[in-house]
Every structure is written in structure tokens, then in C-alpha cells.
mmCIF file with all atom_site columns, C-alpha atoms in Angstrom:
data_model
loop_
_atom_site.group_PDB
_atom_site.id
_atom_site.type_symbol
_atom_site.label_atom_id
_atom_site.label_alt_id
_atom_site.label_comp_id
_atom_site.label_asym_id
_atom_site.label_entity_id
_atom_site.label_seq_id
_atom_site.pdbx_PDB_ins_code
_atom_site.Cartn_x
_atom_site.Cartn_y
_atom_site.Cartn_z
_atom_site.occupancy
_atom_site.B_iso_or_equiv
_atom_site.pdbx_formal_charge
_atom_site.auth_seq_id
_atom_site.auth_comp_id
_atom_site.auth_asym_id
_atom_site.auth_atom_id
_atom_site.pdbx_PDB_model_num
ATOM 1   C CA . MET Q 1 1   ? 0.000   0.000  0.000  1.00 0.00 ? 1   MET Q CA 1
ATOM 2   C CA . ASN Q 1 2   ? 1.347   3.413  -0.920 1.00 0.00 ? 2   ASN Q CA 1
ATOM 3   C CA . LYS Q 1 3   ? -1.406  5.933  -0.179 1.00 0.00 ? 3   LYS Q CA 1
ATOM 4   C CA . SER Q 1 4   ? -0.453  9.296  1.195  1.00 0.00 ? 4   SER Q CA 1
ATOM 5   C CA . ILE Q 1 5   ? -1.064  9.828  4.897  1.00 0.00 ? 5   ILE Q CA 1
ATOM 6   C CA . ILE Q 1 6   ? -2.702  12.748 6.655  1.00 0.00 ? 6   ILE Q CA 1
ATOM 7   C CA . ILE Q 1 7   ? -1.410  12.806 10.215 1.00 0.00 ? 7   ILE Q CA 1
ATOM 8   C CA . ASP Q 1 8   ? -3.527  13.969 13.115 1.00 0.00 ? 8   ASP Q CA 1
ATOM 9   C CA . VAL Q 1 9   ? -1.810  16.196 15.669 1.00 0.00 ? 9   VAL Q CA 1
ATOM 10  C CA . CYS Q 1 10  ? -2.185  13.546 18.382 1.00 0.00 ? 10  CYS Q CA 1
ATOM 11  C CA . THR Q 1 11  ? 0.208   11.301 16.439 1.00 0.00 ? 11  THR Q CA 1
ATOM 12  C CA . ILE Q 1 12  ? 2.974   13.913 16.434 1.00 0.00 ? 12  ILE Q CA 1
ATOM 13  C CA . LEU Q 1 13  ? 2.496   14.512 20.157 1.00 0.00 ? 13  LEU Q CA 1
ATOM 14  C CA . ASP Q 1 14  ? 2.577   10.773 20.881 1.00 0.00 ? 14  ASP Q CA 1
ATOM 15  C CA . TYR Q 1 15  ? 5.788   10.480 18.870 1.00 0.00 ? 15  TYR Q CA 1
ATOM 16  C CA . MET Q 1 16  ? 7.524   13.484 20.424 1.00 0.00 ? 16  MET Q CA 1
ATOM 17  C CA . LEU Q 1 17  ? 6.567   13.019 24.064 1.00 0.00 ? 17  LEU Q CA 1
ATOM 18  C CA . PRO Q 1 18  ? 7.778   9.881  25.867 1.00 0.00 ? 18  PRO Q CA 1
ATOM 19  C CA . HIS Q 1 19  ? 5.307   10.285 28.744 1.00 0.00 ? 19  HIS Q CA 1
ATOM 20  C CA . ARG Q 1 20  ? 2.303   9.751  26.452 1.00 0.00 ? 20  ARG Q CA 1
ATOM 21  C CA . LYS Q 1 21  ? 0.619   6.355  26.567 1.00 0.00 ? 21  LYS Q CA 1
ATOM 22  C CA . GLU Q 1 22  ? 0.960   5.625  22.832 1.00 0.00 ? 22  GLU Q CA 1
ATOM 23  C CA . HIS Q 1 23  ? 4.574   6.805  22.483 1.00 0.00 ? 23  HIS Q CA 1
ATOM 24  C CA . GLU Q 1 24  ? 6.068   3.422  21.522 1.00 0.00 ? 24  GLU Q CA 1
ATOM 25  C CA . LYS Q 1 25  ? 3.433   2.703  18.877 1.00 0.00 ? 25  LYS Q CA 1
ATOM 26  C CA . ALA Q 1 26  ? 3.849   6.229  17.500 1.00 0.00 ? 26  ALA Q CA 1
ATOM 27  C CA . LYS Q 1 27  ? 7.615   5.662  17.257 1.00 0.00 ? 27  LYS Q CA 1
ATOM 28  C CA . SER Q 1 28  ? 6.973   2.516  15.211 1.00 0.00 ? 28  SER Q CA 1
ATOM 29  C CA . ALA Q 1 29  ? 4.524   4.316  12.919 1.00 0.00 ? 29  ALA Q CA 1
ATOM 30  C CA . PHE Q 1 30  ? 6.844   7.280  12.366 1.00 0.00 ? 30  PHE Q CA 1
ATOM 31  C CA . SER Q 1 31  ? 9.752   4.929  11.722 1.00 0.00 ? 31  SER Q CA 1
ATOM 32  C CA . ILE Q 1 32  ? 7.711   3.468  8.856  1.00 0.00 ? 32  ILE Q CA 1
ATOM 33  C CA . LEU Q 1 33  ? 6.754   6.934  7.585  1.00 0.00 ? 33  LEU Q CA 1
ATOM 34  C CA . LEU Q 1 34  ? 10.413  7.954  7.536  1.00 0.00 ? 34  LEU Q CA 1
ATOM 35  C CA . SER Q 1 35  ? 11.864  4.741  6.105  1.00 0.00 ? 35  SER Q CA 1
ATOM 36  C CA . LYS Q 1 36  ? 9.330   4.220  3.325  1.00 0.00 ? 36  LYS Q CA 1
ATOM 37  C CA . SER Q 1 37  ? 9.238   7.829  2.114  1.00 0.00 ? 37  SER Q CA 1
ATOM 38  C CA . ILE Q 1 38  ? 5.460   7.954  2.380  1.00 0.00 ? 38  ILE Q CA 1
ATOM 39  C CA . LYS Q 1 39  ? 3.930   11.314 1.453  1.00 0.00 ? 39  LYS Q CA 1
ATOM 40  C CA . VAL Q 1 40  ? 2.745   12.924 4.693  1.00 0.00 ? 40  VAL Q CA 1
ATOM 41  C CA . SER Q 1 41  ? 0.469   15.936 4.985  1.00 0.00 ? 41  SER Q CA 1
ATOM 42  C CA . MET Q 1 42  ? -1.630  17.842 7.481  1.00 0.00 ? 42  MET Q CA 1
ATOM 43  C CA . PRO Q 1 43  ? -4.346  20.464 7.020  1.00 0.00 ? 43  PRO Q CA 1
ATOM 44  C CA . ALA Q 1 44  ? -3.044  23.970 7.707  1.00 0.00 ? 44  ALA Q CA 1
ATOM 45  C CA . HIS Q 1 45  ? -5.084  24.361 10.879 1.00 0.00 ? 45  HIS Q CA 1
ATOM 46  C CA . GLY Q 1 46  ? -3.303  21.312 12.312 1.00 0.00 ? 46  GLY Q CA 1
ATOM 47  C CA . PHE Q 1 47  ? -0.202  23.408 12.846 1.00 0.00 ? 47  PHE Q CA 1
ATOM 48  C CA . CYS Q 1 48  ? -2.254  25.766 15.046 1.00 0.00 ? 48  CYS Q CA 1
ATOM 49  C CA . GLU Q 1 49  ? -3.666  22.748 16.901 1.00 0.00 ? 49  GLU Q CA 1
ATOM 50  C CA . PHE Q 1 50  ? -0.125  21.483 17.412 1.00 0.00 ? 50  PHE Q CA 1
ATOM 51  C CA . LYS Q 1 51  ? 1.089   24.794 18.860 1.00 0.00 ? 51  LYS Q CA 1
ATOM 52  C CA . SER Q 1 52  ? -1.895  24.925 21.209 1.00 0.00 ? 52  SER Q CA 1
ATOM 53  C CA . ALA Q 1 53  ? -1.353  21.317 22.318 1.00 0.00 ? 53  ALA Q CA 1
ATOM 54  C CA . ILE Q 1 54  ? 2.345   21.927 22.980 1.00 0.00 ? 54  ILE Q CA 1
ATOM 55  C CA . ILE Q 1 55  ? 1.464   24.920 25.173 1.00 0.00 ? 55  ILE Q CA 1
ATOM 56  C CA . CYS Q 1 56  ? -0.995  22.734 27.127 1.00 0.00 ? 56  CYS Q CA 1
ATOM 57  C CA . GLU Q 1 57  ? 1.597   19.965 27.491 1.00 0.00 ? 57  GLU Q CA 1
ATOM 58  C CA . TYR Q 1 58  ? 4.135   22.533 28.701 1.00 0.00 ? 58  TYR Q CA 1
ATOM 59  C CA . LYS Q 1 59  ? 1.703   23.938 31.300 1.00 0.00 ? 59  LYS Q CA 1
ATOM 60  C CA . ASN Q 1 60  ? 0.524   20.505 32.444 1.00 0.00 ? 60  ASN Q CA 1
ATOM 61  C CA . LYS Q 1 61  ? 4.079   19.259 32.899 1.00 0.00 ? 61  LYS Q CA 1
ATOM 62  C CA . GLN Q 1 62  ? 5.132   22.341 34.903 1.00 0.00 ? 62  GLN Q CA 1
ATOM 63  C CA . GLY Q 1 63  ? 7.461   23.733 32.289 1.00 0.00 ? 63  GLY Q CA 1
ATOM 64  C CA . VAL Q 1 64  ? 9.152   20.547 31.088 1.00 0.00 ? 64  VAL Q CA 1
ATOM 65  C CA . LEU Q 1 65  ? 10.530  21.308 27.641 1.00 0.00 ? 65  LEU Q CA 1
ATOM 66  C CA . VAL Q 1 66  ? 9.372   19.376 24.611 1.00 0.00 ? 66  VAL Q CA 1
ATOM 67  C CA . ARG Q 1 67  ? 11.897  17.186 22.822 1.00 0.00 ? 67  ARG Q CA 1
ATOM 68  C CA . THR Q 1 68  ? 13.303  18.688 19.662 1.00 0.00 ? 68  THR Q CA 1
ATOM 69  C CA . ASP Q 1 69  ? 15.831  15.991 18.792 1.00 0.00 ? 69  ASP Q CA 1
ATOM 70  C CA . ILE Q 1 70  ? 13.517  13.812 16.722 1.00 0.00 ? 70  ILE Q CA 1
ATOM 71  C CA . ASP Q 1 71  ? 13.211  13.206 13.010 1.00 0.00 ? 71  ASP Q CA 1
ATOM 72  C CA . LEU Q 1 72  ? 9.895   14.108 11.458 1.00 0.00 ? 72  LEU Q CA 1
ATOM 73  C CA . PRO Q 1 73  ? 8.915   13.403 7.882  1.00 0.00 ? 73  PRO Q CA 1
ATOM 74  C CA . ASP Q 1 74  ? 8.406   16.378 5.603  1.00 0.00 ? 74  ASP Q CA 1
ATOM 75  C CA . ILE Q 1 75  ? 4.821   17.442 6.195  1.00 0.00 ? 75  ILE Q CA 1
ATOM 76  C CA . ALA Q 1 76  ? 3.012   19.035 3.271  1.00 0.00 ? 76  ALA Q CA 1
ATOM 77  C CA . ILE Q 1 77  ? 0.526   21.718 4.266  1.00 0.00 ? 77  ILE Q CA 1
ATOM 78  C CA . LEU Q 1 78  ? -2.993  21.196 2.924  1.00 0.00 ? 78  LEU Q CA 1
ATOM 79  C CA . ALA Q 1 79  ? -4.632  24.563 2.274  1.00 0.00 ? 79  ALA Q CA 1
ATOM 80  C CA . ILE Q 1 80  ? -7.811  25.594 4.046  1.00 0.00 ? 80  ILE Q CA 1
ATOM 81  C CA . ASP Q 1 81  ? -9.114  28.445 1.943  1.00 0.00 ? 81  ASP Q CA 1
ATOM 82  C CA . GLU Q 1 82  ? -12.022 29.457 -0.289 1.00 0.00 ? 82  GLU Q CA 1
ATOM 83  C CA . SER Q 1 83  ? -11.059 26.781 -2.812 1.00 0.00 ? 83  SER Q CA 1
ATOM 84  C CA . PHE Q 1 84  ? -11.248 24.146 -0.064 1.00 0.00 ? 84  PHE Q CA 1
ATOM 85  C CA . VAL Q 1 85  ? -14.754 25.269 0.902  1.00 0.00 ? 85  VAL Q CA 1
ATOM 86  C CA . VAL Q 1 86  ? -16.062 25.422 -2.678 1.00 0.00 ? 86  VAL Q CA 1
ATOM 87  C CA . ASN Q 1 87  ? -14.246 22.446 -4.215 1.00 0.00 ? 87  ASN Q CA 1
ATOM 88  C CA . GLU Q 1 88  ? -13.856 20.013 -1.315 1.00 0.00 ? 88  GLU Q CA 1
ATOM 89  C CA . PHE Q 1 89  ? -15.995 20.816 1.726  1.00 0.00 ? 89  PHE Q CA 1
ATOM 90  C CA . ILE Q 1 90  ? -19.362 21.538 0.073  1.00 0.00 ? 90  ILE Q CA 1
ATOM 91  C CA . PRO Q 1 91  ? -19.089 18.644 -2.427 1.00 0.00 ? 91  PRO Q CA 1
ATOM 92  C CA . SER Q 1 92  ? -18.175 16.313 0.449  1.00 0.00 ? 92  SER Q CA 1
ATOM 93  C CA . LEU Q 1 93  ? -21.299 17.339 2.358  1.00 0.00 ? 93  LEU Q CA 1
ATOM 94  C CA . ASN Q 1 94  ? -23.374 16.835 -0.782 1.00 0.00 ? 94  ASN Q CA 1
ATOM 95  C CA . SER Q 1 95  ? -22.004 13.338 -1.384 1.00 0.00 ? 95  SER Q CA 1
ATOM 96  C CA . HIS Q 1 96  ? -21.434 12.104 2.181  1.00 0.00 ? 96  HIS Q CA 1
ATOM 97  C CA . GLY Q 1 97  ? -24.040 14.042 4.176  1.00 0.00 ? 97  GLY Q CA 1
ATOM 98  C CA . ILE Q 1 98  ? -23.463 15.396 7.654  1.00 0.00 ? 98  ILE Q CA 1
ATOM 99  C CA . ILE Q 1 99  ? -20.015 14.643 9.046  1.00 0.00 ? 99  ILE Q CA 1
ATOM 100 C CA . ASP Q 1 100 ? -20.688 14.544 12.784 1.00 0.00 ? 100 ASP Q CA 1
ATOM 101 C CA . LEU Q 1 101 ? -17.304 15.660 14.125 1.00 0.00 ? 101 LEU Q CA 1
ATOM 102 C CA . LYS Q 1 102 ? -15.753 18.744 15.675 1.00 0.00 ? 102 LYS Q CA 1
ATOM 103 C CA . SER Q 1 103 ? -14.960 21.305 12.992 1.00 0.00 ? 103 SER Q CA 1
ATOM 104 C CA . ALA Q 1 104 ? -11.198 20.720 13.208 1.00 0.00 ? 104 ALA Q CA 1
ATOM 105 C CA . ASP Q 1 105 ? -11.587 16.941 12.837 1.00 0.00 ? 105 ASP Q CA 1
ATOM 106 C CA . MET Q 1 106 ? -14.114 17.366 10.036 1.00 0.00 ? 106 MET Q CA 1
ATOM 107 C CA . ILE Q 1 107 ? -11.434 19.123 7.988  1.00 0.00 ? 107 ILE Q CA 1
ATOM 108 C CA . TYR Q 1 108 ? -9.106  16.105 8.295  1.00 0.00 ? 108 TYR Q CA 1
ATOM 109 C CA . VAL Q 1 109 ? -11.871 13.817 7.036  1.00 0.00 ? 109 VAL Q CA 1
ATOM 110 C CA . VAL Q 1 110 ? -12.854 16.054 4.112  1.00 0.00 ? 110 VAL Q CA 1
ATOM 111 C CA . LYS Q 1 111 ? -9.192  16.458 3.108  1.00 0.00 ? 111 LYS Q CA 1
ATOM 112 C CA . ALA Q 1 112 ? -8.673  12.684 3.225  1.00 0.00 ? 112 ALA Q CA 1
ATOM 113 C CA . ILE Q 1 113 ? -11.744 12.087 1.073  1.00 0.00 ? 113 ILE Q CA 1
ATOM 114 C CA . SER Q 1 114 ? -10.806 14.749 -1.471 1.00 0.00 ? 114 SER Q CA 1
ATOM 115 C CA . THR Q 1 115 ? -7.139  13.721 -1.747 1.00 0.00 ? 115 THR Q CA 1
ATOM 116 C CA . GLY Q 1 116 ? -7.607  9.956  -1.542 1.00 0.00 ? 116 GLY Q CA 1
ATOM 117 C CA . SER Q 1 117 ? -5.392  9.869  1.544  1.00 0.00 ? 117 SER Q CA 1
ATOM 118 C CA . ILE Q 1 118 ? -5.609  7.885  4.762  1.00 0.00 ? 118 ILE Q CA 1
ATOM 119 C CA . ILE Q 1 119 ? -5.786  9.593  8.164  1.00 0.00 ? 119 ILE Q CA 1
ATOM 120 C CA . LEU Q 1 120 ? -3.425  8.320  10.860 1.00 0.00 ? 120 LEU Q CA 1
ATOM 121 C CA . THR Q 1 121 ? -5.046  9.060  14.218 1.00 0.00 ? 121 THR Q CA 1
ATOM 122 C CA . GLN Q 1 122 ? -5.710  7.642  17.654 1.00 0.00 ? 122 GLN Q CA 1
ATOM 123 C CA . ASP Q 1 123 ? -8.894  9.727  17.994 1.00 0.00 ? 123 ASP Q CA 1
ATOM 124 C CA . LYS Q 1 124 ? -11.575 7.051  18.418 1.00 0.00 ? 124 LYS Q CA 1
ATOM 125 C CA . LYS Q 1 125 ? -14.457 9.254  17.301 1.00 0.00 ? 125 LYS Q CA 1
ATOM 126 C CA . MET Q 1 126 ? -12.617 10.410 14.171 1.00 0.00 ? 126 MET Q CA 1
ATOM 127 C CA . LEU Q 1 127 ? -11.670 6.808  13.356 1.00 0.00 ? 127 LEU Q CA 1
ATOM 128 C CA . SER Q 1 128 ? -15.250 5.631  13.708 1.00 0.00 ? 128 SER Q CA 1
ATOM 129 C CA . LYS Q 1 129 ? -16.923 8.485  11.817 1.00 0.00 ? 129 LYS Q CA 1
ATOM 130 C CA . ALA Q 1 130 ? -14.350 8.550  9.003  1.00 0.00 ? 130 ALA Q CA 1
ATOM 131 C CA . ASN Q 1 131 ? -14.584 4.800  8.449  1.00 0.00 ? 131 ASN Q CA 1
ATOM 132 C CA . THR Q 1 132 ? -18.384 4.964  8.487  1.00 0.00 ? 132 THR Q CA 1
ATOM 133 C CA . LEU Q 1 133 ? -18.189 7.431  5.589  1.00 0.00 ? 133 LEU Q CA 1
ATOM 134 C CA . VAL Q 1 134 ? -15.458 5.601  3.645  1.00 0.00 ? 134 VAL Q CA 1
ATOM 135 C CA . ASP Q 1 135 ? -14.169 2.203  4.737  1.00 0.00 ? 135 ASP Q CA 1
ATOM 136 C CA . GLY Q 1 136 ? -10.446 2.402  5.508  1.00 0.00 ? 136 GLY Q CA 1
ATOM 137 C CA . LEU Q 1 137 ? -10.331 6.221  5.450  1.00 0.00 ? 137 LEU Q CA 1
ATOM 138 C CA . ALA Q 1 138 ? -8.700  6.367  8.892  1.00 0.00 ? 138 ALA Q CA 1
ATOM 139 C CA . VAL Q 1 139 ? -6.355  4.003  10.721 1.00 0.00 ? 139 VAL Q CA 1
ATOM 140 C CA . ASN Q 1 140 ? -4.853  3.801  14.184 1.00 0.00 ? 140 ASN Q CA 1
ATOM 141 C CA . TYR Q 1 141 ? -1.236  2.866  14.887 1.00 0.00 ? 141 TYR Q CA 1
ATOM 142 C CA . ASP Q 1 142 ? -1.873  -0.882 14.956 1.00 0.00 ? 142 ASP Q CA 1
ATOM 143 C CA . SER Q 1 143 ? -3.679  -0.869 11.600 1.00 0.00 ? 143 SER Q CA 1
ATOM 144 C CA . PHE Q 1 144 ? -1.120  1.461  10.031 1.00 0.00 ? 144 PHE Q CA 1
ATOM 145 C CA . ILE Q 1 145 ? 1.800   -0.698 11.148 1.00 0.00 ? 145 ILE Q CA 1
ATOM 146 C CA . GLN Q 1 146 ? 0.052   -3.819 9.848  1.00 0.00 ? 146 GLN Q CA 1
ATOM 147 C CA . LEU Q 1 147 ? -0.660  -2.183 6.463  1.00 0.00 ? 147 LEU Q CA 1
ATOM 148 C CA . TYR Q 1 148 ? 2.750   -0.608 5.906  1.00 0.00 ? 148 TYR Q CA 1
ATOM 149 C CA . ALA Q 1 149 ? 5.315   -2.740 7.759  1.00 0.00 ? 149 ALA Q CA 1
#
């Protein structure tokens, strides 16, 4: 399988932060992403989500600094603009109906549908809703590792 992957912010946090429960699985998934040169992307708003999550992690861990000594794949930025609304979001609603997710998560799903990508996430609700719309649209670490290892 060689589909491009849209990564959810939770996967980057799991990979970067050893105290997170899914850190080891995230390391395995990112090792595959790096070694197989899989195209990786994230919607533009994901970078804002990431910054916000890092600030929360920093506050919750009483000022412990985030690791910066890790390799990340190149992450292409998927535009969220007028073209996205007109050419991807509205057509997705017309063809798939209501996507019952938070607005930020909905964007990941619409981008995956419109680009033919797979979402890598540990978000149970996003996994369930995305796969209800399109079977195999989203995978967790275990499924990703099984598909790509």
C-alpha cells in the first residue's frame, strides 16, 4: 500500500513526548513513515492545533521542555481556503451528508476524502466516523503498522 497519509496532531504529540501512553506505537509508525518515504500531509489548521497542544503539554508538565531531537517526515501543508470550501468541503457534504465531528476533525476527514489519503489518528471518534463514511479512510497505529510494515 502506498497511499499518502494525513497525520492527526495527536500522532505527532505521541511520537515526540515519551510520557504519552501511545509513544512506543507512534515511534513505530513514524519509523515506517520515515523509512518508506510515504507522502505525509496535514491540514493547515493542524499546525495551530499542534502549537496549542504543545502549550498545554508545557503547562501541564510544569514547564518541562518538549523534545526537539527527533526526526519528522516532511509534512506538506494542505490549504484551508475558499477553494477548499467550494471544491472540497461543500461537495463532500453533498455526497457524504453530515459529518458529525468537531470542525477541526471534520477538515481532516474532508481532506482525506478529497485527496484519496488515509488519516493516521488515535482519535476514536474520528476513526469511527471517518470509516463509516469511507471504509479504511482512517487508521490507528496498529492498523497502520500492519498495512505498511
